[in-house]
Amino acid sequence: MLFYRDIQLLGLSAIKSGNFKFLMRQIHGFIATQCLDINHEENVNINIYKSENRLSRLGVYFPHWSKYSCGDTIRLVGQSNDLKKLENEKWIMNGLAAEVIHFSPETPLQFNEKESNKAVCFKRTRMHERLSDATVQRKLRRFEKRLKDSAATSKPTAENYREFLVNKKMAQINSDIVHGIETKPSNQKDQNDKKRSRNIVLYVQSLAVNEFINEQTRWNSYGLAKENSLQGISLQ
């Protein structure tokens, strides 16, 4: 039997390529996010932020989840399962499936290793991170340097810094869309594929807009909109 419970982990993230890379970052102010704690066999406690290769040897597999999925999805498989087969299985866009469940404290789960083609999925919700004062100042200093390098004459203010974050995020999302989804079908006569691709793009952009609104709301709550220069910005 395996037991699952919520634990707190600082700085859980995934790298751009889609392969999971877990970072333990001791930065004050980050909101701890949910992750999975695995008790495998007896007296063996393997946390989710340990080596991906080490976890795969214990039967825990992290799929290449899409950047435009809703929430982070992980999959737990038995040691006797064929990981190559599971890697090729298709994941639903919104991260939901018949066997997806939400984390709950001390949720027991009977695991049958004989069912080699069956895996248990878990949906983990993303949480926004809260930046510390030092992190914000570092970001602003880097932004000021970029402005100088581009021969910009205006000083970085809270308003154009937010605009800079929005533009940077949109560029990243557009890049993920281009590399992750075939928005232009090879067969131009296939209107269904073209329409489906377009709907996916619109869905991703709608998620991005909501994220940008939350980003601006957080900056406004710290009073950044009232400041006119880099030196005057404060989170307190």
Tab-separated table of C-alpha atoms in Angstrom, residues 21-195:
chain	number	residue	atom	x	y	z
A	21	LYS	CA	13.364	19.804	-12.801
A	22	PHE	CA	12.676	20.445	-9.152
A	23	LEU	CA	14.429	23.276	-7.418
A	24	MET	CA	14.666	23.851	-3.671
A	25	ARG	CA	14.872	27.628	-3.421
A	26	GLN	CA	15.045	29.167	0.037
A	27	ILE	CA	13.559	32.517	-1.003
A	28	HIS	CA	11.421	34.197	1.616
A	29	GLY	CA	7.879	34.947	0.510
A	30	PHE	CA	7.329	32.044	-1.893
A	31	ILE	CA	3.996	30.354	-1.424
A	32	ALA	CA	4.451	26.671	-0.671
A	33	THR	CA	2.694	24.479	-3.196
A	34	GLN	CA	1.233	21.026	-2.961
A	35	CYS	CA	3.294	18.019	-3.863
A	36	LEU	CA	3.390	14.295	-3.264
A	37	ASP	CA	5.083	12.309	-0.527
A	38	ILE	CA	5.692	8.656	-1.333
A	39	ASN	CA	6.226	5.932	1.251
A	40	HIS	CA	7.576	3.021	-0.763
A	41	GLU	CA	7.739	-0.385	0.935
A	42	GLU	CA	9.097	-0.150	4.501
A	43	ASN	CA	10.990	2.736	6.060
A	44	VAL	CA	11.683	4.351	2.693
A	45	ASN	CA	10.476	7.917	2.328
A	46	ILE	CA	11.070	9.469	-1.103
A	47	ASN	CA	9.936	13.050	-1.619
A	48	ILE	CA	8.827	14.422	-4.961
A	49	TYR	CA	11.763	16.834	-5.253
A	50	LYS	CA	14.347	14.041	-5.264
A	51	SER	CA	16.055	12.800	-8.427
A	52	GLU	CA	13.673	11.970	-11.267
A	53	ASN	CA	15.805	8.968	-12.252
A	54	ARG	CA	15.765	7.676	-8.696
A	55	LEU	CA	11.988	7.971	-8.540
A	56	SER	CA	11.545	6.200	-11.881
A	57	ARG	CA	13.468	3.221	-10.525
A	58	LEU	CA	10.936	3.043	-7.691
A	59	GLY	CA	8.052	3.090	-10.165
A	60	VAL	CA	7.249	6.820	-10.187
A	61	TYR	CA	7.109	8.398	-13.610
A	62	PHE	CA	6.819	12.062	-14.602
A	63	PRO	CA	5.279	12.489	-18.072
A	64	HIS	CA	6.120	15.288	-20.471
A	65	TRP	CA	3.044	17.325	-19.645
A	66	SER	CA	2.015	20.174	-21.898
A	67	LYS	CA	2.735	23.756	-20.849
A	68	TYR	CA	-0.825	24.660	-21.802
A	69	SER	CA	-2.518	22.036	-19.636
A	70	CYS	CA	-4.633	23.040	-16.668
A	71	GLY	CA	-2.573	22.243	-13.605
A	72	ASP	CA	0.414	19.961	-13.177
A	73	THR	CA	-0.295	16.279	-13.700
A	74	ILE	CA	1.898	13.416	-12.560
A	75	ARG	CA	1.523	9.682	-12.930
A	76	LEU	CA	2.349	6.872	-10.538
A	77	VAL	CA	3.087	3.448	-12.002
A	78	GLY	CA	4.184	0.093	-10.666
A	79	GLN	CA	7.696	-1.278	-11.012
A	80	SER	CA	6.524	-3.920	-13.474
A	81	ASN	CA	4.945	-1.342	-15.826
A	82	ASP	CA	6.447	-0.484	-19.189
A	83	LEU	CA	7.419	3.182	-18.864
A	84	LYS	CA	8.045	3.490	-22.604
A	85	LYS	CA	4.441	2.576	-23.321
A	86	LEU	CA	3.158	5.058	-20.765
A	87	GLU	CA	5.374	7.790	-22.200
A	88	ASN	CA	3.581	7.496	-25.538
A	89	GLU	CA	0.103	7.633	-24.062
A	90	LYS	CA	-1.897	10.745	-24.792
A	91	TRP	CA	-2.747	13.218	-22.028
A	92	ILE	CA	-5.993	15.151	-22.085
A	93	MET	CA	-5.510	18.906	-22.569
A	94	ASN	CA	-7.154	20.008	-19.317
A	95	GLY	CA	-5.339	17.432	-17.225
A	96	LEU	CA	-8.519	15.603	-16.302
A	97	ALA	CA	-9.034	11.866	-16.769
A	98	ALA	CA	-11.213	9.093	-15.421
A	99	GLU	CA	-8.803	8.304	-12.609
A	100	VAL	CA	-7.650	11.804	-11.729
A	101	ILE	CA	-8.144	12.687	-8.075
A	102	HIS	CA	-7.212	15.659	-5.945
A	103	PHE	CA	-4.674	15.399	-3.160
A	104	SER	CA	-6.100	14.852	0.286
A	105	PRO	CA	-4.323	14.265	3.593
A	106	GLU	CA	-3.404	10.628	4.244
A	107	THR	CA	-5.299	9.177	1.306
A	108	PRO	CA	-4.602	5.424	1.078
A	109	LEU	CA	-4.566	3.733	-2.298
A	110	GLN	CA	-4.389	0.026	-3.086
A	111	PHE	CA	-1.898	-0.489	-5.889
A	112	ASN	CA	-2.026	-3.605	-8.051
A	113	GLU	CA	1.243	-4.195	-9.884
A	114	LYS	CA	-0.345	-6.952	-11.989
A	115	GLU	CA	-2.317	-4.355	-13.948
A	116	SER	CA	0.648	-3.317	-16.061
A	117	ASN	CA	-1.380	-1.105	-18.393
A	118	LYS	CA	-3.091	0.829	-15.638
A	119	ALA	CA	-1.722	3.888	-13.879
A	120	VAL	CA	-3.091	6.255	-11.256
A	121	CYS	CA	-3.157	9.941	-12.116
A	122	PHE	CA	-3.079	12.887	-9.757
A	123	LYS	CA	-3.925	16.491	-10.505
A	124	ARG	CA	-1.945	19.121	-8.592
A	125	THR	CA	-3.165	22.706	-8.766
A	126	ARG	CA	-0.716	25.492	-9.462
A	127	MET	CA	-0.295	28.344	-7.021
A	128	HIS	CA	1.039	31.793	-7.729
A	129	GLU	CA	4.366	32.612	-6.171
A	130	ARG	CA	4.883	35.695	-4.063
A	131	LEU	CA	8.133	37.516	-4.698
A	132	SER	CA	10.294	38.796	-1.870
A	133	ASP	CA	11.605	42.364	-1.722
A	134	ALA	CA	15.079	41.266	-2.782
A	135	THR	CA	13.727	39.275	-5.725
A	136	VAL	CA	11.704	42.220	-6.984
A	137	GLN	CA	14.701	44.551	-6.731
A	138	ARG	CA	16.865	42.099	-8.683
A	139	LYS	CA	14.243	41.882	-11.407
A	140	LEU	CA	13.988	45.651	-11.589
A	141	ARG	CA	17.753	46.068	-11.785
A	142	ARG	CA	17.932	43.606	-14.651
A	143	PHE	CA	15.084	45.427	-16.354
A	144	GLU	CA	16.881	48.755	-15.963
A	145	LYS	CA	20.001	47.247	-17.521
A	146	ARG	CA	17.987	46.032	-20.503
A	147	LEU	CA	16.566	49.505	-20.960
A	148	LYS	CA	20.057	51.016	-20.949
A	149	ASP	CA	21.336	48.394	-23.365
A	150	SER	CA	18.525	49.204	-25.743
A	151	ALA	CA	19.308	52.922	-25.522
A	152	ALA	CA	16.031	53.683	-23.779
A	153	THR	CA	15.771	57.176	-22.349
A	154	SER	CA	12.894	56.745	-19.899
A	155	LYS	CA	13.402	55.395	-16.388
A	156	PRO	CA	11.736	52.075	-15.506
A	157	THR	CA	8.533	52.688	-13.589
A	158	ALA	CA	6.091	50.306	-12.004
A	159	GLU	CA	3.741	50.710	-14.966
A	160	ASN	CA	6.188	49.890	-17.737
A	161	TYR	CA	7.693	47.112	-15.622
A	162	ARG	CA	4.306	45.415	-15.470
A	163	GLU	CA	3.999	45.900	-19.217
A	164	PHE	CA	7.427	44.336	-19.641
A	165	LEU	CA	6.352	41.269	-17.602
A	166	VAL	CA	3.162	40.898	-19.632
A	167	ASN	CA	4.996	41.103	-22.963
A	168	LYS	CA	7.637	38.637	-21.832
A	169	LYS	CA	5.029	36.142	-20.626
A	170	MET	CA	3.004	36.418	-23.825
A	171	ALA	CA	6.135	35.832	-25.912
A	172	GLN	CA	6.896	32.698	-23.897
A	173	ILE	CA	3.355	31.367	-24.255
A	174	ASN	CA	3.329	32.062	-27.985
A	175	SER	CA	6.600	30.182	-28.297
A	176	ASP	CA	5.139	27.222	-26.413
A	177	ILE	CA	2.112	27.251	-28.698
A	178	VAL	CA	4.232	27.262	-31.835
A	179	HIS	CA	6.469	24.441	-30.651
A	180	GLY	CA	3.815	22.447	-28.810
A	181	ILE	CA	0.810	22.665	-31.142
A	182	GLU	CA	0.603	22.442	-34.896
A	183	THR	CA	-1.534	25.510	-35.493
A	184	LYS	CA	-1.263	25.141	-39.274
A	185	PRO	CA	-2.360	21.650	-40.384
A	186	SER	CA	-0.421	20.058	-43.214
A	187	ASN	CA	-3.674	19.428	-45.054
A	188	GLN	CA	-5.289	22.820	-45.587
A	189	LYS	CA	-8.585	21.177	-46.608
A	190	ASP	CA	-8.975	19.581	-43.205
A	191	GLN	CA	-11.101	22.257	-41.586
A	192	ASN	CA	-11.705	20.219	-38.438
A	193	ASP	CA	-8.023	20.072	-37.531
A	194	LYS	CA	-7.617	23.750	-38.290
A	195	LYS	CA	-10.581	24.700	-36.111
